[in-house]
XYZ file of C-alpha atoms in Angstrom:
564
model
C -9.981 -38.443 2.126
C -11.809 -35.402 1.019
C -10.392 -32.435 -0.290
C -10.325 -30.112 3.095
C -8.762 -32.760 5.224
C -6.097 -32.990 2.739
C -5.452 -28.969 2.569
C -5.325 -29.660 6.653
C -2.766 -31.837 6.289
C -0.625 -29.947 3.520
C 1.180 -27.222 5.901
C 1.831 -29.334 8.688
C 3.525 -32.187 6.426
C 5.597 -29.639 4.333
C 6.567 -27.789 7.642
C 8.107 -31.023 8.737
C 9.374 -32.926 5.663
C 11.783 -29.616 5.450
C 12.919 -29.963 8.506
C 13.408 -33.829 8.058
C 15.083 -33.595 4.970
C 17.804 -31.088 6.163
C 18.589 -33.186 8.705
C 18.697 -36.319 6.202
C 20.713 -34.263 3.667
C 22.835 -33.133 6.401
C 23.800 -36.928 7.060
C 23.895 -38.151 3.238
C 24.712 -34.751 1.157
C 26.943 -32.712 3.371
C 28.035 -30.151 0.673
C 24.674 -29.758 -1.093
C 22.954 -29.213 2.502
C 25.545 -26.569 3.400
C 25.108 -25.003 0.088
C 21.458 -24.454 0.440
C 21.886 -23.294 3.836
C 24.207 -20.353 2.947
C 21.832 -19.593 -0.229
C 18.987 -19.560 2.878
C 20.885 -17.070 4.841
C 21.832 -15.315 2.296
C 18.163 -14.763 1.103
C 17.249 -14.610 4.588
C 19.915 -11.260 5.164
C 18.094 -9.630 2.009
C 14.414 -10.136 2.791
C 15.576 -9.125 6.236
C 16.836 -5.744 4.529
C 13.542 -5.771 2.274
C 10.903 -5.987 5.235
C 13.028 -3.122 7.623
C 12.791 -0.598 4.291
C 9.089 -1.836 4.634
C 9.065 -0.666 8.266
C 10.250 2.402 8.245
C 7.937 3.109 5.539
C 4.879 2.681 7.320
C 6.614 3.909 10.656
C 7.252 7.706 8.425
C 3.380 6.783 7.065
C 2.124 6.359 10.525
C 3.997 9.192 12.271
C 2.344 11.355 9.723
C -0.904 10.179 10.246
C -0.741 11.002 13.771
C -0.263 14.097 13.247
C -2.963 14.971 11.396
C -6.439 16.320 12.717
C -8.714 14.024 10.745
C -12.208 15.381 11.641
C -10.905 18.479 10.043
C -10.030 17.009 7.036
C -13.569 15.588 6.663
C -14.654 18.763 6.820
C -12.126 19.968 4.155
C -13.522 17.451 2.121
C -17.403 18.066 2.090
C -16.626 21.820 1.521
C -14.416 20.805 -1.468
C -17.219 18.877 -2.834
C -20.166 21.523 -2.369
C -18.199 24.008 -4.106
C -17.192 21.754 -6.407
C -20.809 20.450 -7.130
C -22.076 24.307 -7.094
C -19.119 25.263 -9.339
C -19.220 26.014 -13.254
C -16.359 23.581 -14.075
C -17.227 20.539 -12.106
C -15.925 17.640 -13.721
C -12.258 19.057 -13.462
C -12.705 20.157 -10.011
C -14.042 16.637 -8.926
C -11.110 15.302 -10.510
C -8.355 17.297 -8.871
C -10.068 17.034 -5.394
C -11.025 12.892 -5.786
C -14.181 14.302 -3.579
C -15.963 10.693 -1.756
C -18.640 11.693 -4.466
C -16.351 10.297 -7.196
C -15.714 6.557 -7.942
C -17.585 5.196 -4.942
C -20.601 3.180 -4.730
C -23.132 5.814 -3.790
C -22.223 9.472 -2.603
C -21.663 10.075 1.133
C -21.301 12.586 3.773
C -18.779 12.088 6.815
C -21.974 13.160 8.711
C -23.987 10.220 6.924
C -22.040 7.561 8.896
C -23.293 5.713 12.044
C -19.917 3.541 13.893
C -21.095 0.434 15.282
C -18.246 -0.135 17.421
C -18.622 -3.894 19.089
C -15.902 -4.552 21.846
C -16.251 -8.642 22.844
C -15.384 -8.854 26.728
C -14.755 -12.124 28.707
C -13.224 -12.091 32.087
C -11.308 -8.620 32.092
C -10.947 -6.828 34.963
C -12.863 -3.227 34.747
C -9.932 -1.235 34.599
C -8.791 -2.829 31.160
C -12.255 -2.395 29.631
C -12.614 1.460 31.440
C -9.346 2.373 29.918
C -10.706 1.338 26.618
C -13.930 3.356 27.297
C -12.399 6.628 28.142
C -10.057 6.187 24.623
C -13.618 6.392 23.203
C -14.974 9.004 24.848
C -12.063 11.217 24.154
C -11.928 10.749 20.417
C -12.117 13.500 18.351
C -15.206 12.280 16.616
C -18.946 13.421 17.205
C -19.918 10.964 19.772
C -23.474 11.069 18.439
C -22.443 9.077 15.660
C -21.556 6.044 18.023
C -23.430 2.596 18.790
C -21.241 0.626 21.201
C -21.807 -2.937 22.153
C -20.272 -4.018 24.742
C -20.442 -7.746 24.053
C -20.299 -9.742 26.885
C -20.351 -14.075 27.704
C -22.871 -15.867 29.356
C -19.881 -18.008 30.845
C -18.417 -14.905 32.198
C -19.979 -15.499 35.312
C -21.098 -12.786 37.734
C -17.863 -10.336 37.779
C -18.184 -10.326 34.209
C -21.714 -8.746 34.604
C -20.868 -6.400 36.963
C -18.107 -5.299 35.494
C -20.230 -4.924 32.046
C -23.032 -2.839 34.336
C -20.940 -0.639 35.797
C -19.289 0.480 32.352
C -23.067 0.890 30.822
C -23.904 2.987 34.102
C -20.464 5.484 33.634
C -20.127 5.258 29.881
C -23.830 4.326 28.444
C -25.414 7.559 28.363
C -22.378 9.229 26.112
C -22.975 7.745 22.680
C -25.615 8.174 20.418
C -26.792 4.292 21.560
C -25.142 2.105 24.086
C -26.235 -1.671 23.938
C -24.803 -4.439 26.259
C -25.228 -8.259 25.197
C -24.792 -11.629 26.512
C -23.835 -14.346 24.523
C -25.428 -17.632 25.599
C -23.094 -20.331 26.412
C -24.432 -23.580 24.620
C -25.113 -22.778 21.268
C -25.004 -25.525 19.237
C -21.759 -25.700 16.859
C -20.221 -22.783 17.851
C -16.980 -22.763 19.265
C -17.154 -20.247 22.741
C -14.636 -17.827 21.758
C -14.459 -13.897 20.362
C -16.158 -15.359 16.676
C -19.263 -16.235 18.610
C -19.776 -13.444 20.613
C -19.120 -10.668 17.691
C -21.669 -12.510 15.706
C -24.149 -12.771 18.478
C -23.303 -8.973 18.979
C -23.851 -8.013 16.009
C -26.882 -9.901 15.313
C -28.076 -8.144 18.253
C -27.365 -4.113 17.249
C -29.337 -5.245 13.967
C -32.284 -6.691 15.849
C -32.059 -3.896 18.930
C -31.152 -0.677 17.568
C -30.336 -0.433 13.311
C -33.725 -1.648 12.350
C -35.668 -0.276 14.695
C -33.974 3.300 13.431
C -34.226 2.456 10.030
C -38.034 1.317 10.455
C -38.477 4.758 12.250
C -36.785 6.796 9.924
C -38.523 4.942 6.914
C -41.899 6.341 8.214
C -40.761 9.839 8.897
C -38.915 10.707 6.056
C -39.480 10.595 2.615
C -38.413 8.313 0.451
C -36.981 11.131 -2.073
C -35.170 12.805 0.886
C -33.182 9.955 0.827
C -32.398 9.358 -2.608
C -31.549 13.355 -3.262
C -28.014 12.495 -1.626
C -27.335 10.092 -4.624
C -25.901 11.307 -7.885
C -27.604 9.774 -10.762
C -24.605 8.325 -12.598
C -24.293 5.761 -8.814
C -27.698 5.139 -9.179
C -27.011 2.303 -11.262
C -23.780 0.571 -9.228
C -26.540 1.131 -6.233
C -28.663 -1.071 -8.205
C -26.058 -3.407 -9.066
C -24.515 -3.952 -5.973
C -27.939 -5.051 -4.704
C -28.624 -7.984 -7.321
C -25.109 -9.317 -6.559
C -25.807 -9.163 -2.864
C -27.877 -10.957 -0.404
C -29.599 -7.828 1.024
C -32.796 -7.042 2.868
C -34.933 -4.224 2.361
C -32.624 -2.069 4.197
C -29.481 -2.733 2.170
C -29.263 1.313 1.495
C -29.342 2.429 4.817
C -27.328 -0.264 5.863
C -24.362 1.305 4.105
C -24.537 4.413 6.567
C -23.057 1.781 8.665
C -19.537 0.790 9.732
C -18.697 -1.832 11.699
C -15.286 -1.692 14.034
C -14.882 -4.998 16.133
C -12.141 -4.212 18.851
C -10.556 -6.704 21.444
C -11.572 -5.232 24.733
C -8.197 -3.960 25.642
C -7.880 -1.693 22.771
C -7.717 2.074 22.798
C -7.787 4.203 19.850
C -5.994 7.512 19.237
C -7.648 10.505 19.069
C -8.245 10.578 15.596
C -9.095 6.640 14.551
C -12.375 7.506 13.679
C -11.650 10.386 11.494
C -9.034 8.440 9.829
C -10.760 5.467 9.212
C -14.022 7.919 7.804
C -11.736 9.397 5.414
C -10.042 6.086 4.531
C -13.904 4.758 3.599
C -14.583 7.749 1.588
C -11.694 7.761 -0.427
C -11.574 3.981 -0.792
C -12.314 2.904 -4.562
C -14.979 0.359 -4.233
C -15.290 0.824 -0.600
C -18.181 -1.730 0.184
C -15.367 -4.191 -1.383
C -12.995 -4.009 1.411
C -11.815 -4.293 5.291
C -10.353 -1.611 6.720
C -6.755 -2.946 9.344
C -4.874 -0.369 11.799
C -2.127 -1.073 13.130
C -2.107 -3.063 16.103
C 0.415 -1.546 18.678
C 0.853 -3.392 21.617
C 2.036 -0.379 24.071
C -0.535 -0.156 26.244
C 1.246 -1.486 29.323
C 4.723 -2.429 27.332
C 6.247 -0.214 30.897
C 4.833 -3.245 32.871
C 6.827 -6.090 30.498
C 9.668 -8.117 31.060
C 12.312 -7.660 28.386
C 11.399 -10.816 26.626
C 7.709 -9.930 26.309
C 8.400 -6.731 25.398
C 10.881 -8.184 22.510
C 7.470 -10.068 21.356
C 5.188 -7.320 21.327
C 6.823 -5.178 19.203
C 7.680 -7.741 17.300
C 4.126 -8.961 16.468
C 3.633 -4.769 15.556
C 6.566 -4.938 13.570
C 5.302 -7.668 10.969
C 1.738 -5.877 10.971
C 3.388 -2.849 10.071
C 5.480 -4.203 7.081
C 2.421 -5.819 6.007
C 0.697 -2.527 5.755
C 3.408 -1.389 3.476
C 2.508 -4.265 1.149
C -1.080 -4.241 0.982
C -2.112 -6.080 -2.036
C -1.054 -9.642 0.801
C -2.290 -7.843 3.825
C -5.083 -9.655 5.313
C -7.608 -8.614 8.453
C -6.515 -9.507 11.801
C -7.517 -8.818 15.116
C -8.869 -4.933 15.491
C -10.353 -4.145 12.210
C -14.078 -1.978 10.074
C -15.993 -3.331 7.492
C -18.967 -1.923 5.902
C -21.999 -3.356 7.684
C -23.654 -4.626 4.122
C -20.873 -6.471 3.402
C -21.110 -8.160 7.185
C -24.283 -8.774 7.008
C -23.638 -10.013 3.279
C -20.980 -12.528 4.159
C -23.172 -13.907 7.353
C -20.947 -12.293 9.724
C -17.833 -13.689 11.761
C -18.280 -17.398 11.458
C -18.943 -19.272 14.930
C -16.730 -22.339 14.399
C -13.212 -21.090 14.084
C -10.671 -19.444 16.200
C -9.427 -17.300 14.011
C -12.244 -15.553 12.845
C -10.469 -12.134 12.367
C -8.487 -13.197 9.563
C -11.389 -15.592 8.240
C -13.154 -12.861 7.955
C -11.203 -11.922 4.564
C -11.504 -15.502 3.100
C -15.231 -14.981 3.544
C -15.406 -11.911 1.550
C -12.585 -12.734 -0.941
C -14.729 -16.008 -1.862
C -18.509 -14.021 -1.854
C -16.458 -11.465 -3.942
C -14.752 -14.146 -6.577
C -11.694 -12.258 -5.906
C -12.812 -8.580 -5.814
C -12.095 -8.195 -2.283
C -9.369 -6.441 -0.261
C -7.913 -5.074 2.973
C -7.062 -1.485 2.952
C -4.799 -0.409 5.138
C -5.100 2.514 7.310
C -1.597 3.478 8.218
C -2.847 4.526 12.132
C -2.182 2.742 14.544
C -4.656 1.194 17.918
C -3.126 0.849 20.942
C -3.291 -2.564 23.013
C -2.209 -4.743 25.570
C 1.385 -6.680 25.266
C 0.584 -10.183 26.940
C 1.817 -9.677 30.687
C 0.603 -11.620 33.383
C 1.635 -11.554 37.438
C 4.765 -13.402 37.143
C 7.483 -14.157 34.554
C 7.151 -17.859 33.708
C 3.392 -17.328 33.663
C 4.620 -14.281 30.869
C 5.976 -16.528 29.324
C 3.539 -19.339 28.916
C 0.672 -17.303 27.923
C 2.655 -15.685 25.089
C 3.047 -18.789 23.831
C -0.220 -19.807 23.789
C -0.996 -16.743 22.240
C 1.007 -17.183 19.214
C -0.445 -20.400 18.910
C -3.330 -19.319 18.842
C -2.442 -16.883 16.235
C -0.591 -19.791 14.153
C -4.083 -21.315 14.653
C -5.035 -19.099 11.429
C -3.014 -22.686 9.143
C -7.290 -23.427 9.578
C -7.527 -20.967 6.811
C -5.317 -22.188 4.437
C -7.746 -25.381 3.651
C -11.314 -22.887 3.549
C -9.070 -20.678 1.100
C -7.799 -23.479 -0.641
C -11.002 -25.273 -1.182
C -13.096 -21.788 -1.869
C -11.166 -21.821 -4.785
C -11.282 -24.748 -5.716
C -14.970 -24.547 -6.398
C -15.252 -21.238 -7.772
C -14.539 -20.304 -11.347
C -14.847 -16.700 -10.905
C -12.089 -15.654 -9.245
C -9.167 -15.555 -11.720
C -6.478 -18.191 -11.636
C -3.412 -15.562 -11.178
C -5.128 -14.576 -7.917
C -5.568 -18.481 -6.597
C -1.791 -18.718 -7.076
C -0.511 -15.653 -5.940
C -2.683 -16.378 -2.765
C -2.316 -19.345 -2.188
C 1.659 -18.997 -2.602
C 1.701 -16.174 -0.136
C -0.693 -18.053 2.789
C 0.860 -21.433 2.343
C 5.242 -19.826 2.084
C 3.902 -17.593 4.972
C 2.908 -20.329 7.373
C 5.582 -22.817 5.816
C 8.179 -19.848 6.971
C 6.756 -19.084 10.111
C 6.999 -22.395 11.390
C 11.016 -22.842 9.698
C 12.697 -20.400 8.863
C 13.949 -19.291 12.408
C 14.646 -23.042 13.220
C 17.001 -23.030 9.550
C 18.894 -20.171 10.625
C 19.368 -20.268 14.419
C 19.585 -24.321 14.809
C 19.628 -26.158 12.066
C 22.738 -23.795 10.145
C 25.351 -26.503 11.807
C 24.231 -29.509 11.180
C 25.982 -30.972 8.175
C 29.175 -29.907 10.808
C 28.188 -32.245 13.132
C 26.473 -34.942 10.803
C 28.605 -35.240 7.923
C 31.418 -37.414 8.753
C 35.173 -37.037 8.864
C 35.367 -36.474 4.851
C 33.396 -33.643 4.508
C 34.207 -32.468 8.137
C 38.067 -32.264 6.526
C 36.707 -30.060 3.724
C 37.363 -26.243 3.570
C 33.774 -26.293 3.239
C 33.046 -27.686 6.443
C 35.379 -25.188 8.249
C 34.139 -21.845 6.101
C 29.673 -23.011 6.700
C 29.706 -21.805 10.620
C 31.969 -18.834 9.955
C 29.564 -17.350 6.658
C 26.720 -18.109 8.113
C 28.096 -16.629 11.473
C 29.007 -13.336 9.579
C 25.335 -13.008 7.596
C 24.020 -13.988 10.775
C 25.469 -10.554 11.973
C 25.138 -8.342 9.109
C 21.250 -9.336 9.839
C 21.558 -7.843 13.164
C 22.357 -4.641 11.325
C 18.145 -5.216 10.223
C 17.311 -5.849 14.176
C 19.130 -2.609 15.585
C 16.949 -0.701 13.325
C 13.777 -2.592 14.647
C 15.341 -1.415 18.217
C 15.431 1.836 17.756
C 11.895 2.379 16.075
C 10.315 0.429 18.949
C 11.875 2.767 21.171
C 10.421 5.658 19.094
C 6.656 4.064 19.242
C 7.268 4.107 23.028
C 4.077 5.540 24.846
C 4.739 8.569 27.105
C 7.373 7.535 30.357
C 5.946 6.970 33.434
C 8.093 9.038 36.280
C 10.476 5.779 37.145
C 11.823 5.592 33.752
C 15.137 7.323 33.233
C 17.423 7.467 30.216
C 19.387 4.604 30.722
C 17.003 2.692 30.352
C 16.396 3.650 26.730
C 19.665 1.582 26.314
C 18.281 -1.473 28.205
C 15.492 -1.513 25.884
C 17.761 -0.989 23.018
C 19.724 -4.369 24.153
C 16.927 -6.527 24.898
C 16.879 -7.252 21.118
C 19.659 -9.660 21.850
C 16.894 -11.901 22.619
C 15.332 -11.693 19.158
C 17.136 -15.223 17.573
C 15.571 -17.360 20.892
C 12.238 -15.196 20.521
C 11.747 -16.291 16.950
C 12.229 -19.909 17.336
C 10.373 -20.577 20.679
C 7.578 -17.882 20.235
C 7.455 -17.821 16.354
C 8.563 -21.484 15.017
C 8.089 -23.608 18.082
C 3.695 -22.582 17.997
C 3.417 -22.290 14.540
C 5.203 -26.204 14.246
C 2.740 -27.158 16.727
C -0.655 -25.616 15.247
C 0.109 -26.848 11.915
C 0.825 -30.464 13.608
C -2.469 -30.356 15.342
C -3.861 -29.269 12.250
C -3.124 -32.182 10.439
C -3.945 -34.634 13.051
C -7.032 -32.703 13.521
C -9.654 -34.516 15.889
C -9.099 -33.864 19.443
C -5.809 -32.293 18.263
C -7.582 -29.054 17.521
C -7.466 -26.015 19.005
C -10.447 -23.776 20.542
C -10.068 -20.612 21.468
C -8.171 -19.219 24.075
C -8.916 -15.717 25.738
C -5.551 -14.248 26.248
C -5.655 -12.856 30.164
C -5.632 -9.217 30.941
C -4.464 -7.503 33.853
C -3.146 -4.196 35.744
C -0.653 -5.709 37.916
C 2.634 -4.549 38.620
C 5.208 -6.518 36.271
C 9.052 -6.181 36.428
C 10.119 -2.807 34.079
C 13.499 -3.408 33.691
């Protein structure tokens, strides 16, 4: 057995020789099991505590953010820094300003960046992928600084195409470029999924549009136009970023470049783009680093039964405590990268599902360790996973979250990246490989220790221990933590009815208070939409073979759901 297979096998078999064991210890040793299980709640009640303090963190973070006119501030910013370069006492004006001239890579204007913004389309139906168009066009951001891909499938069939037309014919002429692919179908060792088609996108922008500018602009301008932007002092980390990096000729004007990838159903706020600028230019080491909103999945959360809407905001909710710890966030789903380090890490590998959050592994090994996720504190807006009827609801957010659970296939390319690299320092191989494998490990227990498993040595351990005060005190504490948690939940409740999109006209006030009680559902969400697919993608994982997943394209629509 080779290394991989056996990181493969490592989450599923701990995942299930924990839930084994407490139901062997339940049996055998009663009192010890019952011990540990009020020790688990109790840890459970304060990590609870821990990640809501987390929450409303970025929740005041966010708020703020939104509030902010970010083009402006990029504007603030380069006038700082020409007065400040033109000024007498420089160095202690850079200093107090931290200007995007100071401890970056190579000195930048706002007006210097190019967005390459690829959005990977299957099957949606054109009002999903309009809505996400006119969220572009009305961003606060010079639209002339916009190449947009809209990245369609071979496999798509005919709708797909038309669909895909009829967006370049409203929408094309609007950006600086507008460029509309087609991944082919039967590539060999690819998996078809969103991976395959943001590479082939990408790929495609390069070959199409970036260096065909960049040849362009390489015979019009002069070669010391271009290096007058630089400061001498970044000269040198210019220099040095190109030996350690597998660059073409282009590698400088590359860096002009940022790459968003966006599910097709995602619509920015006004100000994303100014945000995420300013994040870039402020970022120490910026080419080191991905660049994660917030995924908020509100865009038709009016449309949702109760339960799905439980699910959605609950999938928010953990991105936006992660956001509050960033040194363990990691890229998922809607996310910007530099487009040297894209091109540096051989884009979005083809093989894997979850190529979103493999896209971090990638650059964390190329970087031995010097790699990172910056957070952006804004938020994206996108769909919660409704379909025509409830059970079909239902069914595809499970599948969903299996899908996402799918991202165990990590664990093993982490596990055996470092395992072969000597660069990366061994304090960072624990701490990560702590956090991914207790992350999974949890996702796929915890909920199942808590909400099902809490009463077992009750029912398993015989008539001694079932005579014990023990045995009579076990369901009452861990009733009564149990309910001091729900304290944690109520506050969840009432900041998801705060990131609320605008009411439509049906919506009244009481039903404020029907949203606030659908978080009774949260214990049976947890365990069948947390646990139940996370269990089951870890299983597959370790059987591997035809056990594997591929990638399943959640399905969009417009229809009208139940609201209540």
């Amino acid at each position: 057995m080779s290394m991989h297979r056996f990181f493969e096998i490592l989450p599923g078999t701990l995942a299930w020789l924990t839930l084994i064991l407490i139901v062997i210890f339940s049996r055998w040793l009663p009192v010890f099991t019952s011990v540990f299980i009020i020790l688990f709640d109790i840890y459970w009640l304060l990590k609870t505590v821990y990640l809501s303090l987390h929450l409303r963190s970025t929740f005041s973070a966010m708020k703020k953010n939104l509030k902010v006119n970010w083009l402006s501030k990029l504007e603030e910013l380069e006038n700082n820094a020409n007065v400040t370069n033109n000024g007498t006492n420089a160095t202690n004006k850079i200093r107090s300003i931290r200007t995007p001239f100071v401890d970056s890579n190579y000195g930048m204007s706002w007006r210097d960046i190019y967005h390459l913004v690829i959005l990977p389309m299957y099957r949606e139906p054109y009002e999903v992928v309009r809505e996400s168009f006119e969220s572009l066009v009305n961003a606060n951001y010079p639209k002339e600084k916009f190449i947009v891909v809209l990245a369609t499938e071979e496999r798509g069939g005919r709708a797909a195409e038309e669909t895909a037309r009829k967006i370049e014919r409203e929408f094309g002429s609007q950006f600086f470029k507008f460029l509309l692919t087609k991944h082919p179908w039967d590539i060999s060792g690819e998996i078809p999924g969103k991976g395959s088609n943001e590479t082939w996108a990408a790929k495609e922008a390069k070959r199409l549009i970036i260096d065909p500018l960049l040849e362009a602009q390489s015979k019009s301008v002069p070669e010391l136009t271009l290096e007058a932007k630089l400061c001498e002092n970044q000269a040198k980390q210019r220099e040095n970023f190109r030996k350690d990096s597998r660059m073409d000729s282009h590698s400088f004007a590359y860096g002009n470049v940022l790459v968003s990838v966006f599910d097709i159903d995602t619509q920015i706020f006004p100000e994303y783009f100014g945000r995420l600028t300013y994040v870039f230019l402020n970022a120490p080491n910026r080419l080191r680093a991905i660049y994660q909103p917030i995924p908020l999945f509100t865009n038709n959360i009016y449309k949702a039964p109760a339960l799905a809407r439980v699910i959605a905001f609950s999938s928010t909710f953990w991105q936006m405590m992660q956001q509050a710890r960033a040194e363990r966030l990691t890229s998922f789903s809607s996310q910007s990268l530099p487009f040297p380090v894209l091109l540096d890490i051989g884009f979005w590998h083809t093989d894997v599902v979850s190529e979103d959050s493999r896209i971090f592994w990638q650059g964390y090994l190329r970087y031995h360790g010097d790699f990172r996720v910056e957070p952006l504190l804004y938020p994206v807006s996108m769909d919660a996973n409704v379909a025509p009827g409830f059970w079909e609801t239902m069914k595809n957010n499970y599948r969903q979250h299996r899908r996402w659970a799918w991202g165990c296939e990590n664990i093993p390319y982490m596990l055996d990246g470092f395992r072969k690299d000597p660069l990366i320092p061994k304090i960072k191989k624990w701490y990560w490989s702590f956090n991914a494998i207790e992350g999974f490990h949890s996702w796929a227990t915890n909920a199942l220790m808590i909400f099902a498993l809490g009463w077992l040595p009750v029912l398993l351990g015989g008539k001694h221990f079932n005579a014990s005060l023990l045995s009579y005190s076990l369901p009452q504490i861990t009733k009564f933590i149990i309910q001091l948690s729900m304290l944690g939940v109520a506050s969840s409740a009432i900041v998801s009815i705060l990131l609320l999109p605008p009411r439509p006209k049906w919506f009244r006030w009481h039903h404020y208070f029907l949203y606030f009680l659908q978080w009774i559902f949260i214990p049976a969400t947890l365990i069948v939409f947390g646990a139940f697919p996370a269990l089951e993608a870890q299983t597959r994982l370790a059987l591997g073979g035809k056990w594997r997943l591929g990638f399943w394209p959640t399905p969009k629509s417009r229809s009208e759901i139940m609201r209540k």
